[in-house]
Short mmCIF file of C-alpha atoms (C1' of nucleotides) in Angstrom, two decimals:
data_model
loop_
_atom_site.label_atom_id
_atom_site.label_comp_id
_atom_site.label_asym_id
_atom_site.label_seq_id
_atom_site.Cartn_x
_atom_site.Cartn_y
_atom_site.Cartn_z
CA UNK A 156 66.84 -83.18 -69.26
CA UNK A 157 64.76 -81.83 -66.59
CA UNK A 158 63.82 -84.27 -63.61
CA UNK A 159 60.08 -85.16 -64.10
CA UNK A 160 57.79 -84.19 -60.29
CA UNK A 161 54.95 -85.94 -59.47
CA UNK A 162 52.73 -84.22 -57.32
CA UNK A 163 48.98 -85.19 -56.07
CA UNK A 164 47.43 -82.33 -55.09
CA UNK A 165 44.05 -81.83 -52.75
CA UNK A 166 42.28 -78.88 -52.67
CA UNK A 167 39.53 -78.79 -49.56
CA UNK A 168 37.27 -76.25 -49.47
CA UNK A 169 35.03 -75.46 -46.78
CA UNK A 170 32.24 -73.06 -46.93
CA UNK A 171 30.59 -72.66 -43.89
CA UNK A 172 27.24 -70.45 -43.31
CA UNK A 173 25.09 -69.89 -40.10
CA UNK A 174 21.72 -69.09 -40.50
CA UNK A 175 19.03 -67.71 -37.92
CA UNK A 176 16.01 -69.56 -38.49
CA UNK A 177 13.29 -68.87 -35.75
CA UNK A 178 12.28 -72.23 -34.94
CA UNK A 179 15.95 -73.91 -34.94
CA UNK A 180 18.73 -70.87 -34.35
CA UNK A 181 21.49 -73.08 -33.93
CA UNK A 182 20.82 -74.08 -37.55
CA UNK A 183 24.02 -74.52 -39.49
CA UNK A 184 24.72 -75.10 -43.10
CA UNK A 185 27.80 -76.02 -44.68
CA UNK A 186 29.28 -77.02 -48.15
CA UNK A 187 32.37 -79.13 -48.59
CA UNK A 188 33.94 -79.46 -51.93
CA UNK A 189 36.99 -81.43 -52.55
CA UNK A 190 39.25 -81.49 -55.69
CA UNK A 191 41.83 -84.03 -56.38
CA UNK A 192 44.43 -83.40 -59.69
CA UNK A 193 47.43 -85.14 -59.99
CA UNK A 194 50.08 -83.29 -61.84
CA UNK A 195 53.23 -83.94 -63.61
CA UNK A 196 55.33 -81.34 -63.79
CA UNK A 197 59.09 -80.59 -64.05
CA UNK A 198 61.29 -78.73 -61.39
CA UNK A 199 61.41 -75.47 -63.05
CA UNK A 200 57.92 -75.60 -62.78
CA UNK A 201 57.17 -76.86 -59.38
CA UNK A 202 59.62 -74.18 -58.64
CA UNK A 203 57.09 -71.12 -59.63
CA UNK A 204 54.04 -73.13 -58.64
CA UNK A 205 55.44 -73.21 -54.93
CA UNK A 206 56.13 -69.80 -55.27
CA UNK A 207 53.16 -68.46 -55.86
CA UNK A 208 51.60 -71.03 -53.73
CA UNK A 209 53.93 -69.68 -50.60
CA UNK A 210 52.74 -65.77 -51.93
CA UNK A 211 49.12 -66.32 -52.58
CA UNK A 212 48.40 -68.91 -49.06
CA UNK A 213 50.88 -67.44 -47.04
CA UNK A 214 52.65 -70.63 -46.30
CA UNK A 215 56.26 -69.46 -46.22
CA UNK A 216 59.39 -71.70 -46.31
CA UNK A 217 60.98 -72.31 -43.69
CA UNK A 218 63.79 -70.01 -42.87
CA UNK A 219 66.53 -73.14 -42.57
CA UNK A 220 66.35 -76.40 -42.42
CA UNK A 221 64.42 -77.30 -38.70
CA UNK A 222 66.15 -81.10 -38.68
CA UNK A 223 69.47 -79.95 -38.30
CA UNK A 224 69.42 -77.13 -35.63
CA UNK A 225 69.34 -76.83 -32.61
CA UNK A 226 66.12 -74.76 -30.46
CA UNK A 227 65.50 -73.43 -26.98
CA UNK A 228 67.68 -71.82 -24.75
CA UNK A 229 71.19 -71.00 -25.88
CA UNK A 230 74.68 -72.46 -24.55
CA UNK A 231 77.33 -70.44 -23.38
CA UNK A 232 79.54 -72.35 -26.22
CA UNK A 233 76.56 -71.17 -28.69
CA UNK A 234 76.61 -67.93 -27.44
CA UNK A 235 80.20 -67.12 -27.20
CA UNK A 236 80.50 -68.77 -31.06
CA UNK A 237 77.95 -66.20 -32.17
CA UNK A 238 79.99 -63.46 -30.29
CA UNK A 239 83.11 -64.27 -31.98
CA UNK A 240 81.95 -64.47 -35.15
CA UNK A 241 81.04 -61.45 -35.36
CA UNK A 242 83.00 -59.11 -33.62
CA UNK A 243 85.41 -60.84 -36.22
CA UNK A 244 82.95 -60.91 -39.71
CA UNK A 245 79.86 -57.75 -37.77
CA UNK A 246 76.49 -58.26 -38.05
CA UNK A 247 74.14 -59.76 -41.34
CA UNK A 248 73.94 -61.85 -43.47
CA UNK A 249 71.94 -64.11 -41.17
CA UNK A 250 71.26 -66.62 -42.88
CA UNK A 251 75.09 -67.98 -44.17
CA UNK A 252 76.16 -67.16 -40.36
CA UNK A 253 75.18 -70.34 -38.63
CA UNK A 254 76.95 -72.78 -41.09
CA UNK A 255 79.62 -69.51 -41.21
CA UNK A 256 80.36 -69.63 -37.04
CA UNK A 257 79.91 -72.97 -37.07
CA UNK A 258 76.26 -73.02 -35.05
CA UNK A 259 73.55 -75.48 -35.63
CA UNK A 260 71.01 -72.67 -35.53
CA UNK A 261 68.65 -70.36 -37.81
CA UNK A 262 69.79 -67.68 -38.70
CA UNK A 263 66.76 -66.09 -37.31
CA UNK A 264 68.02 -67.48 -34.21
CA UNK A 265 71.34 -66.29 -33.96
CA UNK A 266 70.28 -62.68 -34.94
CA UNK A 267 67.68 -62.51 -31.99
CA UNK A 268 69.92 -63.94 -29.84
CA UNK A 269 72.43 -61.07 -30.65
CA UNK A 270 70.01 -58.40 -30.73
CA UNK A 271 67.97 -59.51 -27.34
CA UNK A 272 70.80 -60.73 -25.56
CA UNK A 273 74.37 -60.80 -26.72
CA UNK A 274 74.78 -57.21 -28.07
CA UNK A 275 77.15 -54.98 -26.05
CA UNK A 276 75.18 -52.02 -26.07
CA UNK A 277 72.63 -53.51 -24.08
CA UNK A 278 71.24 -51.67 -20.42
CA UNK A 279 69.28 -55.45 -18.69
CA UNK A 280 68.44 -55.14 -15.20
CA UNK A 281 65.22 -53.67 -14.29
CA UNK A 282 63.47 -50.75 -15.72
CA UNK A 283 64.02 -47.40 -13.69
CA UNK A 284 60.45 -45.87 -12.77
CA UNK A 285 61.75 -43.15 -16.25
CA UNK A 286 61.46 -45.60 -18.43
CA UNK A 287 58.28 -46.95 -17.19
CA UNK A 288 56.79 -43.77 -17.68
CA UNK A 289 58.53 -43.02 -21.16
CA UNK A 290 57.07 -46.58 -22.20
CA UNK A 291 53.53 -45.56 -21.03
CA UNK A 292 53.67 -42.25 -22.66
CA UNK A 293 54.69 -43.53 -26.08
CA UNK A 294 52.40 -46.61 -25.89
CA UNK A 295 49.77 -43.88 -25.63
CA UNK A 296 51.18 -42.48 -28.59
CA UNK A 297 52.41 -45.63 -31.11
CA UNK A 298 50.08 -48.31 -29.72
CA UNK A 299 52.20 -51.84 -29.87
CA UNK A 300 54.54 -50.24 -31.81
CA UNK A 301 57.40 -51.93 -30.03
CA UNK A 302 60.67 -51.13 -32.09
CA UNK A 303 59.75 -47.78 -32.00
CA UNK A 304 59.27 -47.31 -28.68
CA UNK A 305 62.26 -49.41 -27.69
CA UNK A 306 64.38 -46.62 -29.97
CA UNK A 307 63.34 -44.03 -27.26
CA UNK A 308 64.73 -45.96 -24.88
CA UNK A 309 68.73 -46.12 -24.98
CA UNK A 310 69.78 -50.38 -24.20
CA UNK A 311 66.32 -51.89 -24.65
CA UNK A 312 65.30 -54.06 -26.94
CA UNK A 313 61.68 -54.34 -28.61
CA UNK A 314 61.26 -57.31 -26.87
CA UNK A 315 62.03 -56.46 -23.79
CA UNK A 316 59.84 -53.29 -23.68
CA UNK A 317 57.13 -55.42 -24.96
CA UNK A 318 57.65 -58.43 -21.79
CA UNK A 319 57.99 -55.41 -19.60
CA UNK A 320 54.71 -54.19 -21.14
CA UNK A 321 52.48 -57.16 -21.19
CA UNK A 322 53.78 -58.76 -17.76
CA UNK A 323 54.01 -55.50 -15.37
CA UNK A 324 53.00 -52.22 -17.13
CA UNK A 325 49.39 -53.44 -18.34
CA UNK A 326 48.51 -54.67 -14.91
CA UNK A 327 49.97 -51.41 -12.98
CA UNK A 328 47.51 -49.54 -15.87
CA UNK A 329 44.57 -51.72 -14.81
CA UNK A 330 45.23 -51.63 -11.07
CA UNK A 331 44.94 -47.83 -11.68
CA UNK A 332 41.79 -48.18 -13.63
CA UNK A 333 43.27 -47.55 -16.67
CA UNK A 334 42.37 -49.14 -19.94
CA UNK A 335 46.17 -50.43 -21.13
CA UNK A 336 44.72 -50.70 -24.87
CA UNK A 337 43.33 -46.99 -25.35
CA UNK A 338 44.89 -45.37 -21.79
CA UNK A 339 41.27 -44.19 -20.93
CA UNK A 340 40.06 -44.79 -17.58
CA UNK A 341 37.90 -47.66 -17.49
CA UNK A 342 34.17 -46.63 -17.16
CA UNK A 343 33.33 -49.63 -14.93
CA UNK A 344 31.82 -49.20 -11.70
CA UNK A 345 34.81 -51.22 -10.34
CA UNK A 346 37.42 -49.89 -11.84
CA UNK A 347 40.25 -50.03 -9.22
CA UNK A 348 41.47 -46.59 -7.75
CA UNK A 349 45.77 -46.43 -8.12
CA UNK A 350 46.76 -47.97 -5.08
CA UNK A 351 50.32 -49.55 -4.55
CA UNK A 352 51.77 -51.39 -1.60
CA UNK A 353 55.55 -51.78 -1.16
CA UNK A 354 56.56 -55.11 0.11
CA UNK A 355 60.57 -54.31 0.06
CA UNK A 356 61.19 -56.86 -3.33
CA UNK A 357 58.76 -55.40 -5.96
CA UNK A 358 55.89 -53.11 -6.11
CA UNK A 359 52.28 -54.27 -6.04
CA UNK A 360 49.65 -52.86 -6.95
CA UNK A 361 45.91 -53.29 -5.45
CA UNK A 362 42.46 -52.19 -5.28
CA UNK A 363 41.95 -50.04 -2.37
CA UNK A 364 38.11 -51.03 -2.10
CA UNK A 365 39.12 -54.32 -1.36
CA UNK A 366 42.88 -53.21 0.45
CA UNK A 367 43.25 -54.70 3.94
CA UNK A 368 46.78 -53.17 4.29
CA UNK A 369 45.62 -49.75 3.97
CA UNK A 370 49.37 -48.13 6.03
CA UNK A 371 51.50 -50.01 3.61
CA UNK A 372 48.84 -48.58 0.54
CA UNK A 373 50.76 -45.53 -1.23
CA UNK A 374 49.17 -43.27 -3.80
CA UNK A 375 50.99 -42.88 -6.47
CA UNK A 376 51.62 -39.55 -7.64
CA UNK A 377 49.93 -38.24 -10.91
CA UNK A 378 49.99 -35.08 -11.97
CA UNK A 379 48.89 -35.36 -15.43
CA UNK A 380 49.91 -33.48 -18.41
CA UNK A 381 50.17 -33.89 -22.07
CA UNK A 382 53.41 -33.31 -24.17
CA UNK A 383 54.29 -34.20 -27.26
CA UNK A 384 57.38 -31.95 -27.89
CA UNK A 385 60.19 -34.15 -26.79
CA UNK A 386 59.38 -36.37 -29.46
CA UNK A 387 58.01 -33.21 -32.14
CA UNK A 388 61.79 -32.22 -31.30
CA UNK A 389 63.41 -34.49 -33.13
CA UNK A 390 61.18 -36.22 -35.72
CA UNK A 391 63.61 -36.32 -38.39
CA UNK A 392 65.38 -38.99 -36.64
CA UNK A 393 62.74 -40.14 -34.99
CA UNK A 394 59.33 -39.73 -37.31
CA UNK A 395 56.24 -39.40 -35.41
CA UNK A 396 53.97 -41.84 -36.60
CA UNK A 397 49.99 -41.47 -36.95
CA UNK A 398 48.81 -42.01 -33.63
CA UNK A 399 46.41 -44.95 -33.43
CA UNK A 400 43.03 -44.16 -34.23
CA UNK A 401 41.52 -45.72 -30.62
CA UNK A 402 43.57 -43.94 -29.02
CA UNK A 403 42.53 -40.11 -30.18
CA UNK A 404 39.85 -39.07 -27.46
CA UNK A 405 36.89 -36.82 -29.58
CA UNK A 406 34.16 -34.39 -28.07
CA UNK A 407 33.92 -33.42 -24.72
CA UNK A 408 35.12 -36.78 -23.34
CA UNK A 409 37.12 -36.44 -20.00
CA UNK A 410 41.17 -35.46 -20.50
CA UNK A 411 42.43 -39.35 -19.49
CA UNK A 412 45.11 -39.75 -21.40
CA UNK A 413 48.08 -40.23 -19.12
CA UNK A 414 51.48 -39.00 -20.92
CA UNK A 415 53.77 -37.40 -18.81
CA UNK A 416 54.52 -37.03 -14.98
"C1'" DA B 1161 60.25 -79.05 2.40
"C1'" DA B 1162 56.96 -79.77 -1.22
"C1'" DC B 1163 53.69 -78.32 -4.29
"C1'" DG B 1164 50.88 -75.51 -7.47
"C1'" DG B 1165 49.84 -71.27 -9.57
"C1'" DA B 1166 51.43 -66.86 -11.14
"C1'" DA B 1167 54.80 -63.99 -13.02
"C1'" DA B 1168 58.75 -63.09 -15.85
"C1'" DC B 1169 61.13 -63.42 -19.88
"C1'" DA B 1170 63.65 -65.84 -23.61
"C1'" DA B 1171 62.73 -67.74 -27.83
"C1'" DC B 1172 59.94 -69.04 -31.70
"C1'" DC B 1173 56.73 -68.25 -35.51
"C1'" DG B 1174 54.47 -66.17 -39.32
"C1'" DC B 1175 53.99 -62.14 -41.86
"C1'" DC B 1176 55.51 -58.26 -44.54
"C1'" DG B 1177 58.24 -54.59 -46.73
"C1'" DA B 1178 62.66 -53.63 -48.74
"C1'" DT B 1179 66.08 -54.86 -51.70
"C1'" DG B 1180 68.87 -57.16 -55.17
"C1'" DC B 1181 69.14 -59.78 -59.30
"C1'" DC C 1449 58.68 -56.45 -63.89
"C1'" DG C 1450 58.80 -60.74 -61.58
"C1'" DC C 1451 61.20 -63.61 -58.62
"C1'" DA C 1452 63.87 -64.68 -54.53
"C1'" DT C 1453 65.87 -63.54 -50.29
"C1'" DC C 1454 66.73 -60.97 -46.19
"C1'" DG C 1455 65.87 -58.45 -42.13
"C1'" DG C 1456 62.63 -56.64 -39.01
"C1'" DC C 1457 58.32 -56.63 -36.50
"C1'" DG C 1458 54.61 -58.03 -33.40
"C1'" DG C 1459 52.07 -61.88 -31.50
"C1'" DT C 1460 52.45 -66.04 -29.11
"C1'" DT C 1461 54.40 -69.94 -26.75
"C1'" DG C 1462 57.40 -72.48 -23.70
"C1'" DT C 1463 60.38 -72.61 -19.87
"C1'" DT C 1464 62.17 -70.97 -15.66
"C1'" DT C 1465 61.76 -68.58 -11.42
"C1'" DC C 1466 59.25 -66.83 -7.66
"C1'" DC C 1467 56.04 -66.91 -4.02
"C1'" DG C 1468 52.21 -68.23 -1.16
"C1'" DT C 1469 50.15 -72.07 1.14
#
DNA sequence: AACGGAAACAACCGCCGATGC
DNA sequence: CGCATCGGCGGTTGTTTCCGT
């Protein structure tokens, strides 16, 4: 005999409308309806019911059970468990591989840990000024298409391209008065000319109108040119996607697309 | 030396397509 | 064909580290 569920259930509904009327513009109209049903039901069908509930309101289940495991940073016990496990059992089956190696993690966990941080094939350390410019080019070219771009680039991960992207690339972009989104130079009156000052720990980059360190200020160099066949070369492995809309200049708008060195 | 803000980056979350049953 | 799960992706958040004052 199939276990009886009992489930209330409370629909909400807000519809919410904003209308200009001359005399009172911040005039705002809304509707709320609410529905109550309460539902018996038995598991089988509480099963399907969640499903398509999940499907059609996008409210996933969880990937594992959050009560029992473990978040934040990772132990070097956690970490050397996930390594052993599976240079003994390899890589998938995510989800069975906590309980498996003995982890109180998600699986989702454990398999970004390995592919961020753990994997052996990984470069770390900080990007050579190559890479920077491969990641440039091909952001030009995929948009925040980070897995892809990360597979041009031999011991990154998508992640870490991304960080790299959104913590030092966009701002060197800007500082050069480059739009980071469509790599157009920024039609501003104060968009920033390239500048970059060397401090001896990390490269800065500043606004020459505003520069007060003018000997340390470098140029950097930019000889601009467009190419495309490194990555025509080899499609099959690596298919060249469409290249994002935004970022296709039309007319007889000036060449600023920055690709290669 | 202490503090606060900025920068860097590891980790999480939700979504989605692929795949197997 | 529908259901269920998995793996991968990109956006976002949280924590740590760095640096200037």
């Amino acid at each position: 005999m199939t276990t009886p569920y009992f489930y209330k259930v409370t629909f909400v509904i807000y519809i919410s409308s904003v209308r200009t009327v001359p005399d009172s513009p911040s005039l705002s109209l809304s509707l709320s309806l609410s529905l109550s049903l309460s539902l018996s039901l038995t598991q089988t069908h509480t099963n399907t019911i969640r499903y398509h509930f999940f499907q059609s309101f996008s409210m996933r289940k969880p990937c594992c059970d959050k009560r029992d495991t473990n978040k934040g940073a990772w132990s070097k016990q956690e970490d050397q468990k996930l390594i052993d496990y599976i240079q003994k059992h390899g890589e998938g089956k995510w989800r069975s591989l906590p309980q498996a190696a003995g982890l109180l993690r998600c699986g989702k966990s454990c398999r970004l840990r390995w592919i961020n941080y753990l994997r052996p094939d990984l470069k770390r350390g900080n990007f050579a000024e190559d890479e920077e410019d491969l990641i440039i080019k091909l952001h030009a070219l995929l948009g925040n298409r980070w897995s892809l771009i990360a597979g041009r680039l031999p011991g990154r991960t998508d992640n870490e391209v991304k960080n790299y992207w959104n913590s030092h690339l966009r701002r060197k972009l800007k500082s050069q008065g480059i739009d980071p989104d469509n790599h157009r130079l920024q039609q501003s009156t104060t968009a920033r000319q390239p500048g970059v000052i060397s401090d001896g720990r990390k490269d800065k980059f500043c606004d020459t109108a505003t520069c007060v360190e003018e000997k340390t200020c470098k140029l950097p160099d930019l000889n601009l040119t467009i190419g495309l066949s490194s990555l025509v070369e080899d499609k099959k492995q690596h298919p060249v996607p469409t290249i994002p809309k935004e970022n296709i200049i039309k007319g007889d708008s000036p060449p600023t697309l920055i690709l290669f060195r």
